[in-house]
């Protein structure tokens, strides 16, 4: 029986607060706090004040900045840092992750990735043989993605202050003339394509980090997406309105960002979102939602309705995709909100993560 002093109306849920005077782990987790950090600190801090002319920071946020040169050539430019633990995981390592992560960000702007730089922060005492392994993995990943690593930097920090090795990569790519991919192009009626099953990367990282053994466990989906994007651009360049790769925060966070940036609603069909049984079982055991678990080789494409089946066929024939689906559409109802419907007709709203679901996954 309930205690006579127990009042259910006074129960509260300990959701992390958005306000904070210090940086927390959740600020790097891809959720609400990271979005606030970008909006409140970095964007206003780096925007030009009182200058005329186009500023890339004024564009809708995207995986790469788009820069137009004097002759009209458009370049995609991006940078990313990789701090994953463990450094080696099923299906990849920090080296291949650094290359593919940057290549994929360029590809999401429709660009052909060309060149990368790589900067290393290495902890004193780190084994040279392990470093050689990581560098070799980066070279192999660059060759697989068709890019060159042409510049870099190295710094060494005191023992105990670097956690092994951190890698920062910067990439440049060329955007074809007939391609215009941006959250600003998302339209009501567009269809949402997903390139494959979700949640693999985060599950692979967790299985090693926590020494967990999942029956039939899958390797990370870590891999390049530029070949898939190139095939889709070749098929229907004008029908590709927006692309986004699904990294920190997973599918749900990516869609929440795009709904907010485009001012449209998004309606998903949960039955069409593929989750492999080992990933679903691991998430159920650990209390995770696979829609928020990180991926490193999956993307969504928001495309014109009339070209959706055509572009889905391109995905289905490409090795970078795995069981791709049309998972939803863009709507005029509830601007900025992502809703997901289950097979029983029920619906729920997907929101940004309020805390940190899985730290250090990329």
PDB file of C-alpha atoms in Angstrom, residues 2-12:
ATOM      1  CA  UNK A   2       1.054   3.594  -0.576  1.00  0.00           C
ATOM      2  CA  UNK A   3       2.261   5.588   2.395  1.00  0.00           C
ATOM      3  CA  UNK A   4      -0.401   8.071   3.602  1.00  0.00           C
ATOM      4  CA  UNK A   5       2.225  10.816   3.164  1.00  0.00           C
ATOM      5  CA  UNK A   6       3.003   9.850  -0.451  1.00  0.00           C
ATOM      6  CA  UNK A   7       1.830  12.425  -3.037  1.00  0.00           C
ATOM      7  CA  UNK A   8       2.307  11.247  -6.674  1.00  0.00           C
ATOM      8  CA  UNK A   9       1.785  14.800  -7.954  1.00  0.00           C
ATOM      9  CA  UNK A  10       5.083  15.823  -6.329  1.00  0.00           C
ATOM     10  CA  UNK A  11       7.150  13.297  -8.277  1.00  0.00           C
ATOM     11  CA  UNK A  12       9.689  14.776 -10.694  1.00  0.00           C
TER      12      UNK A  12
END
